[in-house]
């Protein structure tokens, strides 16, 4: 059966209000709130060093609570390089995100304590203090981790729960949820399947790539007034690890003109003052993203209301809560990316067994209930239902020999108990 990842019911983050999910690490278990990383392969948790004397008194709570490895009796440091358990995080490094983590192995359970979520022992965990990532994260990517070379891969959490048959396949369904709709829809994550009630199905399938697993062609960006904001198609990644949309400079220029945005060269943010914010709320534009697979004529369109871009940043990004537009100028094509803001209106299904994924517009029908659908590996399709299983040559020979033995024994018994008595009479 698929596992429905428990959201916390809370909204956290310093780059917007985001739905978070509960995990437990260590023995005794320490409960934390984390975000989803569609590119991450590890689990990262905020270490006690993540809050210092200059931080808010609520820093620990704001960052989703701490994981203190000293308080866990099952924690084992990762000493792949013998001298240290500190390694570079690597996540979102192409975007300029930096930081290191204290890596080790410990027991990890999904969901709140007592909820019965799956547990994996001796799982890779990184304790982080960097402010580049304000919240910890859960990596949905099932690829293994490597700390020395590619000859000694360490299975990811996703791979481990699949190996232990806790989920039916290496697949998941995800949407970030959003706080701006009247029902304040929480994020949704299903491991080993998806929630069919959360989206309007599209018929476009994308292949998982090597450079970016979740790579698509961004063909167009258009406002509800038919204003084009994207001059040329580009290859772009989808990644919920960060909130922003990293787009070409030419595209950012068109956004600036249409929405009255002003780029801050120092912070590299599009900050909004009260006047700009009020004007955009009044204008209330919507933006449509047109995506396709490379070389395909099939398209899927995802529409975001202005509310999806109406975010506020807090410390340490801004000294006081400040409105901003989650658009970033990409340095080069390696940074083109649609981040978490995009997933407020998009539902993504990734199927690593089949090597593909799909993107769908979220369904906001207020009466819709969860409809959890399991995804099974491709091999199950050939051995299930009314299709007969193929019998091997050895099994077939054994069956023939067994049948011959039964016939011989039957003939002997007939001779002894039936034919011979008749001859005597």
XYZ file of C-alpha atoms in Angstrom:
425
model
C 0.000 0.000 0.000
C 1.194 3.569 -0.636
C 2.154 5.654 2.370
C 0.466 9.041 2.823
C 3.105 11.287 4.400
C 1.654 13.180 7.376
C 1.765 16.959 7.073
C 2.103 18.893 10.318
C -0.895 21.156 9.733
C 1.479 24.105 10.220
C 2.997 26.711 7.911
C 6.719 27.349 8.269
C 9.616 29.045 6.511
C 11.466 32.348 6.220
C 10.886 32.659 2.455
C 7.104 32.210 2.584
C 4.550 30.136 4.462
C 4.949 26.515 3.444
C 3.227 23.306 4.462
C 5.633 21.058 6.376
C 5.823 17.344 7.176
C 6.651 15.430 10.364
C 9.569 13.037 10.790
C 11.259 11.413 13.792
C 14.999 10.823 14.079
C 17.007 8.886 16.649
C 16.415 6.962 19.882
C 14.484 8.229 21.743
C 12.790 9.839 18.739
C 13.208 13.566 18.146
C 10.300 15.012 16.108
C 10.978 17.649 13.457
C 9.137 19.564 10.751
C 10.698 19.403 7.281
C 9.988 20.462 3.724
C 10.051 18.254 0.638
C 13.028 18.208 -1.726
C 12.232 16.631 -5.084
C 15.953 16.606 -5.980
C 17.393 15.669 -2.584
C 18.428 12.090 -1.843
C 19.064 12.584 1.882
C 17.306 13.731 5.027
C 18.549 17.001 6.500
C 17.643 18.289 9.966
C 18.528 21.516 11.752
C 21.318 20.999 14.277
C 21.486 22.963 17.563
C 24.278 25.043 15.996
C 21.643 26.397 13.587
C 20.481 28.939 16.156
C 22.917 31.342 17.804
C 22.956 34.337 20.137
C 21.964 36.745 17.365
C 18.883 34.764 16.330
C 15.277 35.110 17.455
C 14.292 33.515 20.752
C 11.893 31.405 18.666
C 14.628 30.303 16.253
C 14.401 26.625 17.176
C 10.635 26.554 16.664
C 10.807 28.627 13.482
C 13.348 26.242 11.952
C 11.240 23.158 12.696
C 13.013 21.965 15.895
C 16.483 20.441 16.324
C 18.021 17.051 15.841
C 20.766 16.642 18.450
C 22.859 13.602 17.599
C 24.299 13.567 21.122
C 20.843 12.741 22.474
C 20.386 9.660 20.283
C 21.701 6.264 21.396
C 21.449 4.861 17.849
C 23.424 7.591 16.048
C 26.604 6.520 14.230
C 28.830 9.151 12.549
C 29.671 8.803 8.872
C 33.456 8.497 8.821
C 33.885 7.629 5.169
C 36.884 9.972 5.031
C 38.086 8.721 8.473
C 38.947 12.133 9.925
C 35.564 13.887 9.852
C 31.810 13.435 9.456
C 31.407 16.896 7.845
C 30.579 16.916 4.127
C 29.271 19.388 1.570
C 25.491 19.238 1.151
C 25.510 19.485 -2.631
C 21.774 20.237 -2.830
C 20.965 23.262 -5.036
C 24.692 23.935 -5.408
C 24.191 25.077 -9.021
C 22.024 27.886 -7.668
C 24.764 29.126 -5.362
C 23.441 27.482 -2.188
C 26.275 26.491 0.117
C 26.759 24.822 3.465
C 27.969 21.624 5.026
C 26.329 19.005 7.176
C 27.359 16.614 9.919
C 26.501 13.286 8.309
C 25.729 10.115 10.169
C 23.335 7.194 10.349
C 20.302 6.858 12.592
C 16.767 5.508 12.790
C 14.181 7.571 10.889
C 10.396 7.285 11.178
C 7.875 9.178 9.068
C 4.956 11.010 10.702
C 4.167 11.966 14.275
C 5.038 9.683 17.178
C 2.446 6.935 17.538
C 1.096 7.369 13.995
C 2.528 4.060 12.780
C 4.655 5.521 10.001
C 7.419 3.444 8.377
C 10.794 3.222 10.134
C 14.185 2.712 8.501
C 17.186 1.967 10.677
C 20.718 3.182 10.044
C 19.561 5.834 7.583
C 21.695 8.722 6.231
C 20.958 11.961 8.119
C 22.644 15.361 7.828
C 22.622 17.860 10.670
C 22.835 21.368 9.204
C 23.397 24.848 10.617
C 23.598 26.932 7.421
C 20.955 29.626 6.954
C 20.867 29.010 3.178
C 18.350 26.282 4.000
C 16.166 27.575 6.815
C 14.216 24.323 7.217
C 15.345 20.727 7.090
C 14.189 18.587 4.197
C 13.189 15.081 3.197
C 14.745 13.898 -0.077
C 12.232 12.274 -2.427
C 14.868 11.290 -4.983
C 15.611 7.556 -4.551
C 19.132 7.674 -5.971
C 21.883 6.420 -3.615
C 24.371 8.636 -1.764
C 28.121 8.511 -2.332
C 30.668 9.890 0.152
C 33.895 8.376 -1.207
C 33.422 7.123 -4.768
C 30.676 5.653 -6.918
C 31.702 2.097 -6.001
C 30.199 2.324 -2.501
C 26.675 3.739 -2.842
C 24.487 4.106 0.247
C 20.769 3.483 -0.430
C 18.383 6.394 0.067
C 15.386 6.305 2.406
C 13.074 5.829 -0.582
C 15.098 2.867 -1.834
C 15.183 1.299 1.627
C 11.429 1.429 2.244
C 10.914 -0.006 -1.241
C 13.422 -2.805 -0.551
C 11.535 -3.592 2.663
C 8.184 -3.664 0.790
C 6.796 -0.736 2.805
C 5.659 0.889 -0.447
C 4.732 -0.840 -3.723
C 7.205 0.996 -5.977
C 9.828 3.720 -6.319
C 7.284 6.434 -7.036
C 5.600 9.411 -5.378
C 3.026 12.131 -5.877
C 3.580 15.664 -4.553
C 2.084 19.137 -4.384
C 3.254 21.902 -2.048
C -0.231 23.069 -1.056
C -0.892 26.748 -0.428
C -2.140 29.085 2.232
C -3.791 31.686 -0.009
C -6.927 29.744 -0.892
C -9.854 29.987 1.507
C -9.466 26.352 2.583
C -5.675 26.773 3.173
C -4.811 23.496 1.443
C -1.972 21.584 3.086
C 0.741 19.947 1.019
C 0.331 16.342 -0.066
C 2.945 13.603 -0.434
C 2.143 9.971 -1.284
C 5.016 7.480 -1.402
C 4.468 4.544 -3.748
C 1.525 6.173 -5.535
C -0.452 9.403 -5.801
C -3.673 11.137 -4.780
C -5.897 11.213 -7.866
C -8.284 13.686 -6.199
C -5.624 16.392 -6.024
C -5.186 17.122 -9.755
C -6.796 17.396 -13.186
C -5.145 14.660 -15.311
C -2.961 15.604 -18.256
C -1.877 13.170 -20.973
C 1.761 14.328 -21.181
C 4.591 12.124 -19.891
C 8.219 13.200 -19.444
C 11.320 11.007 -19.231
C 13.512 11.236 -16.143
C 16.810 12.784 -17.188
C 20.440 12.388 -16.184
C 21.450 16.035 -15.637
C 18.180 16.960 -13.935
C 15.829 14.109 -13.076
C 12.803 16.367 -13.463
C 13.671 18.306 -16.604
C 11.137 19.789 -19.033
C 11.007 22.290 -21.854
C 9.509 25.628 -20.834
C 7.835 26.759 -24.042
C 5.906 29.809 -22.955
C 4.843 32.009 -20.048
C 1.705 34.057 -20.666
C -0.433 36.358 -18.553
C -4.221 36.264 -18.467
C -4.070 39.329 -20.766
C -2.176 37.262 -23.373
C 1.098 39.083 -22.667
C 4.109 36.894 -23.440
C 6.722 36.823 -20.683
C 9.072 34.248 -22.179
C 10.607 34.813 -25.629
C 12.291 31.457 -26.348
C 11.823 27.824 -25.243
C 14.454 26.573 -22.775
C 15.190 23.394 -20.860
C 14.359 23.860 -17.200
C 14.393 21.791 -14.015
C 11.588 21.293 -11.500
C 12.746 21.334 -7.874
C 10.789 21.987 -4.685
C 13.964 22.401 -2.600
C 13.960 26.172 -3.177
C 10.953 28.530 -3.448
C 12.059 30.657 -6.414
C 11.692 30.602 -10.187
C 15.147 30.954 -11.785
C 14.533 32.240 -15.314
C 16.555 33.775 -18.196
C 17.356 37.471 -17.968
C 15.205 38.230 -21.013
C 12.236 36.618 -19.275
C 12.914 38.539 -16.054
C 12.991 41.779 -18.051
C 9.491 41.060 -19.358
C 8.245 40.286 -15.827
C 9.705 43.581 -14.624
C 7.895 45.532 -17.343
C 4.553 43.792 -16.884
C 4.452 43.738 -13.071
C 6.478 46.828 -12.204
C 9.210 44.825 -10.472
C 12.556 46.338 -9.469
C 15.604 44.116 -9.133
C 17.860 44.579 -6.110
C 21.421 43.959 -7.290
C 22.770 43.484 -3.762
C 20.334 40.875 -2.479
C 19.347 39.632 -5.977
C 15.700 39.739 -4.858
C 12.640 41.457 -6.267
C 11.447 43.240 -3.106
C 8.022 44.881 -3.091
C 7.088 47.978 -1.135
C 3.559 48.513 0.132
C 2.549 50.532 -2.956
C 3.803 47.895 -5.401
C 2.225 45.114 -3.377
C -1.159 46.834 -3.244
C -1.050 47.545 -6.993
C -0.362 43.898 -7.836
C -3.121 42.717 -5.512
C -5.518 45.050 -7.317
C -4.310 43.975 -10.749
C -4.435 40.304 -9.644
C -2.778 38.826 -12.745
C -2.500 35.113 -13.407
C 0.406 33.469 -15.201
C 0.273 30.359 -17.380
C 3.335 28.126 -17.849
C 3.403 25.899 -20.940
C 5.595 22.808 -20.602
C 6.467 19.985 -22.974
C 8.959 17.176 -23.405
C 11.960 17.826 -25.644
C 10.960 17.312 -29.277
C 7.304 16.642 -28.426
C 4.256 18.562 -29.620
C 2.228 17.599 -26.543
C 1.913 20.324 -23.934
C 0.686 20.729 -20.379
C -0.342 24.143 -19.042
C -0.123 25.125 -15.375
C -1.758 28.395 -14.282
C -0.642 30.269 -11.171
C -2.749 33.086 -9.673
C -0.894 36.161 -8.439
C -1.364 34.882 -4.878
C 1.164 32.129 -5.655
C 3.804 34.849 -6.113
C 2.697 36.909 -3.112
C 5.366 35.831 -0.633
C 6.987 37.434 2.398
C 10.572 36.963 3.592
C 11.782 37.237 7.170
C 15.124 37.002 8.999
C 17.785 36.338 8.014
C 16.696 37.165 4.447
C 15.169 40.470 5.580
C 15.428 42.260 8.959
C 11.636 42.593 9.107
C 8.919 40.704 7.182
C 9.074 42.034 3.621
C 7.036 41.206 0.523
C 8.927 39.814 -2.437
C 8.248 38.271 -5.848
C 9.915 34.797 -6.076
C 11.670 35.476 -9.381
C 15.457 35.141 -9.658
C 17.792 35.997 -12.518
C 19.575 32.827 -13.611
C 23.308 33.195 -14.171
C 23.240 30.677 -17.018
C 21.088 27.881 -18.398
C 22.276 25.436 -15.710
C 20.244 27.467 -13.189
C 16.900 27.518 -15.041
C 14.453 26.142 -12.506
C 10.831 26.217 -11.327
C 10.809 25.966 -7.540
C 8.336 25.445 -4.721
C 6.141 28.418 -5.655
C 5.292 26.580 -8.887
C 4.215 23.463 -6.952
C 1.489 25.395 -5.156
C -0.619 24.859 -8.285
C 1.087 21.825 -9.832
C 0.876 18.138 -8.894
C 3.854 16.002 -9.880
C 3.953 12.203 -10.142
C 7.415 10.634 -10.436
C 7.781 6.944 -11.316
C 11.420 5.840 -11.072
C 10.597 2.227 -11.950
C 9.338 3.342 -15.370
C 11.761 6.249 -15.689
C 9.110 8.920 -16.238
C 7.056 11.619 -14.552
C 4.015 13.768 -15.229
C 2.780 17.235 -14.229
C -0.843 18.201 -13.662
C -2.861 21.252 -12.717
C -4.085 20.982 -9.127
C -7.780 20.343 -8.585
C -9.377 22.770 -6.144
C -12.870 21.326 -5.997
C -13.836 21.828 -2.333
C -15.789 18.547 -2.176
C -12.985 16.311 -3.448
C -11.764 13.587 -1.072
C -8.462 11.736 -1.110
C -8.273 9.021 -3.746
C -5.011 7.184 -3.155
C -3.810 5.135 -6.123
C -0.914 2.666 -5.866
C 1.749 2.537 -8.569
C 3.194 -0.939 -9.096
C 6.424 -1.808 -10.921
C 6.062 -2.627 -14.654
C 6.788 -6.344 -14.061
C 3.620 -6.669 -11.973
C 1.513 -5.782 -15.006
C 2.608 -8.949 -16.850
C 1.868 -11.332 -13.988
C -1.359 -9.972 -12.573
C -5.005 -10.115 -13.505
C -6.092 -12.856 -15.924
C -2.720 -13.290 -17.613
C -1.299 -16.795 -16.967
C 2.200 -16.983 -15.486
C 4.888 -18.430 -17.718
C 6.155 -21.809 -16.498
C 9.892 -22.476 -16.707
C 11.351 -25.476 -18.582
C 12.524 -27.111 -15.356
C 9.162 -26.736 -13.727
C 7.437 -28.101 -16.816
C 9.746 -31.188 -16.897
C 9.088 -31.807 -13.221
C 5.363 -31.600 -13.793
C 5.553 -34.155 -16.655
C 7.681 -36.564 -14.581
C 5.313 -36.289 -11.666
C 2.302 -37.009 -13.851
C 4.021 -40.111 -15.339
C 4.764 -41.440 -11.874
C 1.123 -41.006 -10.873
C -0.002 -42.966 -13.962
C 2.430 -45.843 -13.257
C 1.347 -46.136 -9.619
C -2.313 -46.112 -10.642
C -1.735 -48.931 -13.126
C 0.047 -51.078 -10.499
C -2.783 -50.564 -8.007
C -5.398 -51.459 -10.622
C -3.475 -54.619 -11.485
C -3.220 -55.742 -7.844
C -6.703 -54.916 -6.648
C -8.820 -55.177 -9.767
C -7.416 -57.136 -12.700
C -5.629 -59.943 -10.733
C -8.708 -60.831 -8.578
C -10.756 -61.129 -11.764
C -8.207 -63.568 -13.269
C -8.342 -65.749 -10.105
C -12.153 -65.939 -10.247
